[in-house]
PDB file of C-alpha atoms in Angstrom:
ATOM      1  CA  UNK A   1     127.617  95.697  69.121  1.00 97.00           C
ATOM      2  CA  UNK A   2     128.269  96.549  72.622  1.00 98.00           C
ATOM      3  CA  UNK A   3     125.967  98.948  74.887  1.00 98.00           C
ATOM      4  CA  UNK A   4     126.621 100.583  77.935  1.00 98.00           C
ATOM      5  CA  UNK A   5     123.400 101.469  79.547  1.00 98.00           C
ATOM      6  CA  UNK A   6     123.221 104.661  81.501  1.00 98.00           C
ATOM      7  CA  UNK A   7     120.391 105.018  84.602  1.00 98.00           C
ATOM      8  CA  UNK A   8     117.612 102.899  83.426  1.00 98.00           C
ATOM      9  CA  UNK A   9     113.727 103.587  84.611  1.00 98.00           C
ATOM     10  CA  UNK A  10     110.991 101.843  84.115  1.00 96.00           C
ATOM     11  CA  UNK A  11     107.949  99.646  84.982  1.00 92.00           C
ATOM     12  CA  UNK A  12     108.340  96.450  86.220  1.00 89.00           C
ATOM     13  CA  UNK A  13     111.750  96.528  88.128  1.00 91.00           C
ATOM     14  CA  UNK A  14     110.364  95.021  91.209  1.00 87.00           C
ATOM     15  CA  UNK A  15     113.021  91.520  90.452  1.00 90.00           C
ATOM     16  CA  UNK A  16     115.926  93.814  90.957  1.00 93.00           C
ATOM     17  CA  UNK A  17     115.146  94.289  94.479  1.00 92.00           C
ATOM     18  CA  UNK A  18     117.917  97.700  96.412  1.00 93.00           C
ATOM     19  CA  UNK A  19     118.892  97.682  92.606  1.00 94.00           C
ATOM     20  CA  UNK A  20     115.908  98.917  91.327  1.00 94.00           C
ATOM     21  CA  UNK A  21     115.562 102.926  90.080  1.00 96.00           C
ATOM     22  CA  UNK A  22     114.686 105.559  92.053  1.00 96.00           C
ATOM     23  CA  UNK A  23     111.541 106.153  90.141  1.00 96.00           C
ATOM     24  CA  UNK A  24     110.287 102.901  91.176  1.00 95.00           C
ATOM     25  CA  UNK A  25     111.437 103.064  94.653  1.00 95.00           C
ATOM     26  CA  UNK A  26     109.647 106.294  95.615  1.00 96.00           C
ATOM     27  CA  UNK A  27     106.333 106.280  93.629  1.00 96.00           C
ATOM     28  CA  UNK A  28     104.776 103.771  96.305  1.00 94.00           C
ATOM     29  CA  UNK A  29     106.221 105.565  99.169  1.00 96.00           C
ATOM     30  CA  UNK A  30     105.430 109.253  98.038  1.00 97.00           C
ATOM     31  CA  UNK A  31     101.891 107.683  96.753  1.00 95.00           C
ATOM     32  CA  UNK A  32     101.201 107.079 100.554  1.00 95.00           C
ATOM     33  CA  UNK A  33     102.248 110.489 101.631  1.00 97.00           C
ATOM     34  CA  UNK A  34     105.733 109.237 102.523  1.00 97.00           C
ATOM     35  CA  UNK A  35     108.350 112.095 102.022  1.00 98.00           C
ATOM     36  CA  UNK A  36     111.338 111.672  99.518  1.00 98.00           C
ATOM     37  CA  UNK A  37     115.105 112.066 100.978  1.00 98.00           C
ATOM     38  CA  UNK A  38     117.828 112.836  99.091  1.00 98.00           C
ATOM     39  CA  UNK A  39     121.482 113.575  99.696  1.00 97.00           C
ATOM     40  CA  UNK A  40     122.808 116.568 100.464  1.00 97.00           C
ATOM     41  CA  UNK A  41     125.735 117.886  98.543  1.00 96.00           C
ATOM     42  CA  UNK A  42     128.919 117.977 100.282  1.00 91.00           C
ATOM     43  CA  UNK A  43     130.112 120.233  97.362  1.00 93.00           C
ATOM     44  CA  UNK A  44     129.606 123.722  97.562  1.00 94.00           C
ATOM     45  CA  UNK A  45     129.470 123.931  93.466  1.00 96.00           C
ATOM     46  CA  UNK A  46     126.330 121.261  94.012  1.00 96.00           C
ATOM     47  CA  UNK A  47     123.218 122.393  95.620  1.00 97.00           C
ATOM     48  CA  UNK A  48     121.356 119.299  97.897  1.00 98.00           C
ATOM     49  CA  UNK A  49     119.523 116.778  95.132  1.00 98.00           C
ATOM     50  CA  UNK A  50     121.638 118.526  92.704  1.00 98.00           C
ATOM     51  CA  UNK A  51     123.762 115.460  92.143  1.00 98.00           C
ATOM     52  CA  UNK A  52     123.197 114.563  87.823  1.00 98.00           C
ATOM     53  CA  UNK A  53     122.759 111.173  85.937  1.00 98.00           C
ATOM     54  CA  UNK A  54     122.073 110.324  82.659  1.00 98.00           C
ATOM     55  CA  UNK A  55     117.951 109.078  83.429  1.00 98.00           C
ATOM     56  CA  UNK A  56     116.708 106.651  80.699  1.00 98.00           C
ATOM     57  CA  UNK A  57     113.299 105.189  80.261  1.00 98.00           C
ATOM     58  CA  UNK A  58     113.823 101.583  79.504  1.00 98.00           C
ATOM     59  CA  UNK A  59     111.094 101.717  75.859  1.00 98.00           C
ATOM     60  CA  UNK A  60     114.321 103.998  74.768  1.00 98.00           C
ATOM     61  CA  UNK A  61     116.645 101.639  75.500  1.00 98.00           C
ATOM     62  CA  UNK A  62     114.662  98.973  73.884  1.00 98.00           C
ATOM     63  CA  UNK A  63     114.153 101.199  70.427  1.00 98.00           C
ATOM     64  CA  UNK A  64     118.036 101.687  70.498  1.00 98.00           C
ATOM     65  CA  UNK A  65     118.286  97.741  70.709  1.00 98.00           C
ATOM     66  CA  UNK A  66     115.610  97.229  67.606  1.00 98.00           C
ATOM     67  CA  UNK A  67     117.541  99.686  65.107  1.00 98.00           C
ATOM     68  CA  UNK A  68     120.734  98.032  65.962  1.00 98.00           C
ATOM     69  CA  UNK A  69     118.908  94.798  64.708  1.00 98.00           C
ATOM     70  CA  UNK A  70     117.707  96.513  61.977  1.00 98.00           C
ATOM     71  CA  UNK A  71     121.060  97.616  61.090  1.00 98.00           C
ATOM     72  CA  UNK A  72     123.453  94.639  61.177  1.00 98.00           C
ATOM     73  CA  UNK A  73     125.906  96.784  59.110  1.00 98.00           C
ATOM     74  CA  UNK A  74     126.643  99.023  62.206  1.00 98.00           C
ATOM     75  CA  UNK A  75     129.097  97.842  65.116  1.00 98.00           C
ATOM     76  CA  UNK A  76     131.220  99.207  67.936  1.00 98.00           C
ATOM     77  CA  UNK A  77     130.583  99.997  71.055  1.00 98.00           C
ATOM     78  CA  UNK A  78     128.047 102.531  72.177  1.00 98.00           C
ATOM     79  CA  UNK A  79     126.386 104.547  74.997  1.00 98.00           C
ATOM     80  CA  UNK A  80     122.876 104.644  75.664  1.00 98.00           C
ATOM     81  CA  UNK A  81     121.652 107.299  77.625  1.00 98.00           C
ATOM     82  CA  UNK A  82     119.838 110.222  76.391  1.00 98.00           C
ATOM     83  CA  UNK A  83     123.107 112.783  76.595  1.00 98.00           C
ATOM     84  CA  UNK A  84     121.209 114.927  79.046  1.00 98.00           C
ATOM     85  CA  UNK A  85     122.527 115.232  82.719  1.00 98.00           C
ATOM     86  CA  UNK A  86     119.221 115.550  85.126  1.00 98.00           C
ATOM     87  CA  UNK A  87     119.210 116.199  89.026  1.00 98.00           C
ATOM     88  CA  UNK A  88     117.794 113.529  91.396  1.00 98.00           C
ATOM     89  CA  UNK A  89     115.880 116.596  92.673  1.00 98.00           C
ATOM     90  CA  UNK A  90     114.037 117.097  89.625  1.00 98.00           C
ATOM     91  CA  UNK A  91     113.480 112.687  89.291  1.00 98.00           C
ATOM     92  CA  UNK A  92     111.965 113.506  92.815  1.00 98.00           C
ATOM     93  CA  UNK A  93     109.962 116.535  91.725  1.00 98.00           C
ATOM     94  CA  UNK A  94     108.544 114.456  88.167  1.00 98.00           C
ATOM     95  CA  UNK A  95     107.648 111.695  90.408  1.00 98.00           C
ATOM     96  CA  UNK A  96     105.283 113.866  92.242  1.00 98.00           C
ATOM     97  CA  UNK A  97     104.172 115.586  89.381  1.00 98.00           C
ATOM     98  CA  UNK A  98     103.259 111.961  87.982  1.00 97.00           C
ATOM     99  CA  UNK A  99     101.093 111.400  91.611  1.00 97.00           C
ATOM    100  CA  UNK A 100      99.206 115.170  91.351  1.00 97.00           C
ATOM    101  CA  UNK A 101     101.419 115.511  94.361  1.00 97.00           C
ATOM    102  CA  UNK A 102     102.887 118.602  95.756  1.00 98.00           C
ATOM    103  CA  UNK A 103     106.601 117.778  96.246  1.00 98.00           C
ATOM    104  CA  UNK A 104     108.331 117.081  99.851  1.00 98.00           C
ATOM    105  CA  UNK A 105     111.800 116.421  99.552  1.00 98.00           C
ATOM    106  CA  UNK A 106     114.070 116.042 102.904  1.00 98.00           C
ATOM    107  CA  UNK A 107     117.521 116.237 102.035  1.00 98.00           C
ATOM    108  CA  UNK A 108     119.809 114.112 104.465  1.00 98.00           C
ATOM    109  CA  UNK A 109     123.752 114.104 104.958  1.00 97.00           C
ATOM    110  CA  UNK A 110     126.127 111.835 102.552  1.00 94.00           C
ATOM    111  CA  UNK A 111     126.605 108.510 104.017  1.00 94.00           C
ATOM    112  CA  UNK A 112     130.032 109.120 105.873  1.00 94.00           C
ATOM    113  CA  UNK A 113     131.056 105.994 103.603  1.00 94.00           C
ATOM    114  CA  UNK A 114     130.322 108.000 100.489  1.00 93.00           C
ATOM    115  CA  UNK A 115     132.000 111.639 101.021  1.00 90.00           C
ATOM    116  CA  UNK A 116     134.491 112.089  98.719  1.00 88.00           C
ATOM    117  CA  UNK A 117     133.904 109.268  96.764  1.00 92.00           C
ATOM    118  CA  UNK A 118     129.891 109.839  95.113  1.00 93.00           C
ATOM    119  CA  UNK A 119     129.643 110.412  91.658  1.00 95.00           C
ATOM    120  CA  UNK A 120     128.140 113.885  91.076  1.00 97.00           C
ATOM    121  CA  UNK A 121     127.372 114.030  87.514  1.00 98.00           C
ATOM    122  CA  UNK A 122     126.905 110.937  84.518  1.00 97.00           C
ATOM    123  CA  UNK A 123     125.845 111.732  81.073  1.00 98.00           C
ATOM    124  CA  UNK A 124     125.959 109.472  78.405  1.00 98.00           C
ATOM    125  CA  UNK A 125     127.830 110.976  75.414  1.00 98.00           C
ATOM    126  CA  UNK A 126     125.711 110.310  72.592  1.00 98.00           C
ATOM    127  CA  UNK A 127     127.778 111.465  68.909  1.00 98.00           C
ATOM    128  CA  UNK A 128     128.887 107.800  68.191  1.00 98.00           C
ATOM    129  CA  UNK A 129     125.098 106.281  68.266  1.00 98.00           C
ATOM    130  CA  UNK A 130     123.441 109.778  66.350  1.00 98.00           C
ATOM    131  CA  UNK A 131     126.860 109.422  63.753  1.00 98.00           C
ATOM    132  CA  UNK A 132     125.967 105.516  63.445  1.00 98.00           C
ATOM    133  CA  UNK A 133     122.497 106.968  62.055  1.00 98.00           C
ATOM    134  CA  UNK A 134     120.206 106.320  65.052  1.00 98.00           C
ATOM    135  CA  UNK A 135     117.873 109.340  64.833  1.00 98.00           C
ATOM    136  CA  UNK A 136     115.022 108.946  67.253  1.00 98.00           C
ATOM    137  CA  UNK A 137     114.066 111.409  70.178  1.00 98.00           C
ATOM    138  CA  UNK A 138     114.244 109.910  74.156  1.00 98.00           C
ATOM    139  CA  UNK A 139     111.513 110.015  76.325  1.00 98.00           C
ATOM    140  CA  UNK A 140     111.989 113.429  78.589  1.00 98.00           C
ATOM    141  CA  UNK A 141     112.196 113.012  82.342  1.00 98.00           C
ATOM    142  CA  UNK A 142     109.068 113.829  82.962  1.00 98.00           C
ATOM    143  CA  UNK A 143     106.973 111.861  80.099  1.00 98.00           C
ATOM    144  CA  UNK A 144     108.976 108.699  80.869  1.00 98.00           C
ATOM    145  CA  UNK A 145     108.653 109.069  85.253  1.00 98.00           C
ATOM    146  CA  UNK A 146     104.519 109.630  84.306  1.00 97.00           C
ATOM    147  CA  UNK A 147     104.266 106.433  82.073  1.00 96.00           C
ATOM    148  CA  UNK A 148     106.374 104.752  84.602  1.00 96.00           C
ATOM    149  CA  UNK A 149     104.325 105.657  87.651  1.00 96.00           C
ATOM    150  CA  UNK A 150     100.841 105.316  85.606  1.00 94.00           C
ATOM    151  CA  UNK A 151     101.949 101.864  85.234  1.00 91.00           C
ATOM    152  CA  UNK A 152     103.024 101.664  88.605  1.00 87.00           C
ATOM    153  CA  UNK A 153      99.430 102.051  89.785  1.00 81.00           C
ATOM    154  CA  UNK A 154      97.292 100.547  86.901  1.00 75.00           C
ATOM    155  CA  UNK A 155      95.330  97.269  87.904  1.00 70.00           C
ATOM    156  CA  UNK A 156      96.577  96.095  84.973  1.00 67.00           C
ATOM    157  CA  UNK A 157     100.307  95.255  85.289  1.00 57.00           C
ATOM    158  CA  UNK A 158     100.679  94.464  81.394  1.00 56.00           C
ATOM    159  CA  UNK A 159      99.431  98.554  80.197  1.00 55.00           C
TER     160      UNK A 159
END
């Protein structure tokens, strides 16, 4: 079996450093009243923070993993996302909602570097893994951003 993992979120992601999600980036900033930025579109179809990727919370991925080992039988190669687009303006807007924050989002021009060239919309196409039999929900946006940021700020670093 081969995955391809879509935007992964999740506790924990402090090892991977710039490469870490956006979830985990902001909660600590927006926890001490910092603001979250976001691009603006240089698309007129887009509206700013209206750029879309495929969010998954990491306990999804790992479930997806387990019922592949559960069902040797099954091979290919497969996506592993939850097949729903979301904006980074609504990651931005669960994150606060995770913090009892109102949200303040500044958007802020496209890297020069970047226009022309960003990717405005991922989404995992899911009919292979669902026809392979895997049957489970995924974690919403906003259930798997709380868990993440609960975690985030628990004393406890194994809840």
């Amino acid at each position: 079996v081969g995955l391809k993992f879509f935007n992964v979120y999740g506790p924990n992601e402090y090892h991977k450093g710039e490469m870490r999600s956006l979830v985990v980036k902001l909660a600590p900033h927006l926890a001490a009243g910092g603001t979250a930025e976001l691009f603006k579109s240089d698309r007129p179809d887009v509206a700013d923070g209206g750029q879309c990727r495929d969010f998954i919370y990491v306990e999804d991925c790992v479930e997806v993993i387990l019922w592949f080992l559960e069902n040797p039988q099954v091979s290919g190669l497969f996506n592993v996302g939850t097949g729903k687009a979301r904006s980074f303006a609504d990651l931005a807007q669960a994150v606060f909602a995770a913090l009892g924050q109102e949200p303040r989002i500044r958007y802020i021009d496209m890297p020069e570097a970047l226009r022309g060239k960003y990717q405005y919309f991922t989404q995992a196409e899911m009919q292979r893994l669902r026809t392979a039999g895997y049957d489970r929900p995924f974690t919403s946006l906003e259930e798997g951003v709380r868990r993440t940021v609960s975690r985030m700020l628990s004393p406890d670093p194994f809840l």
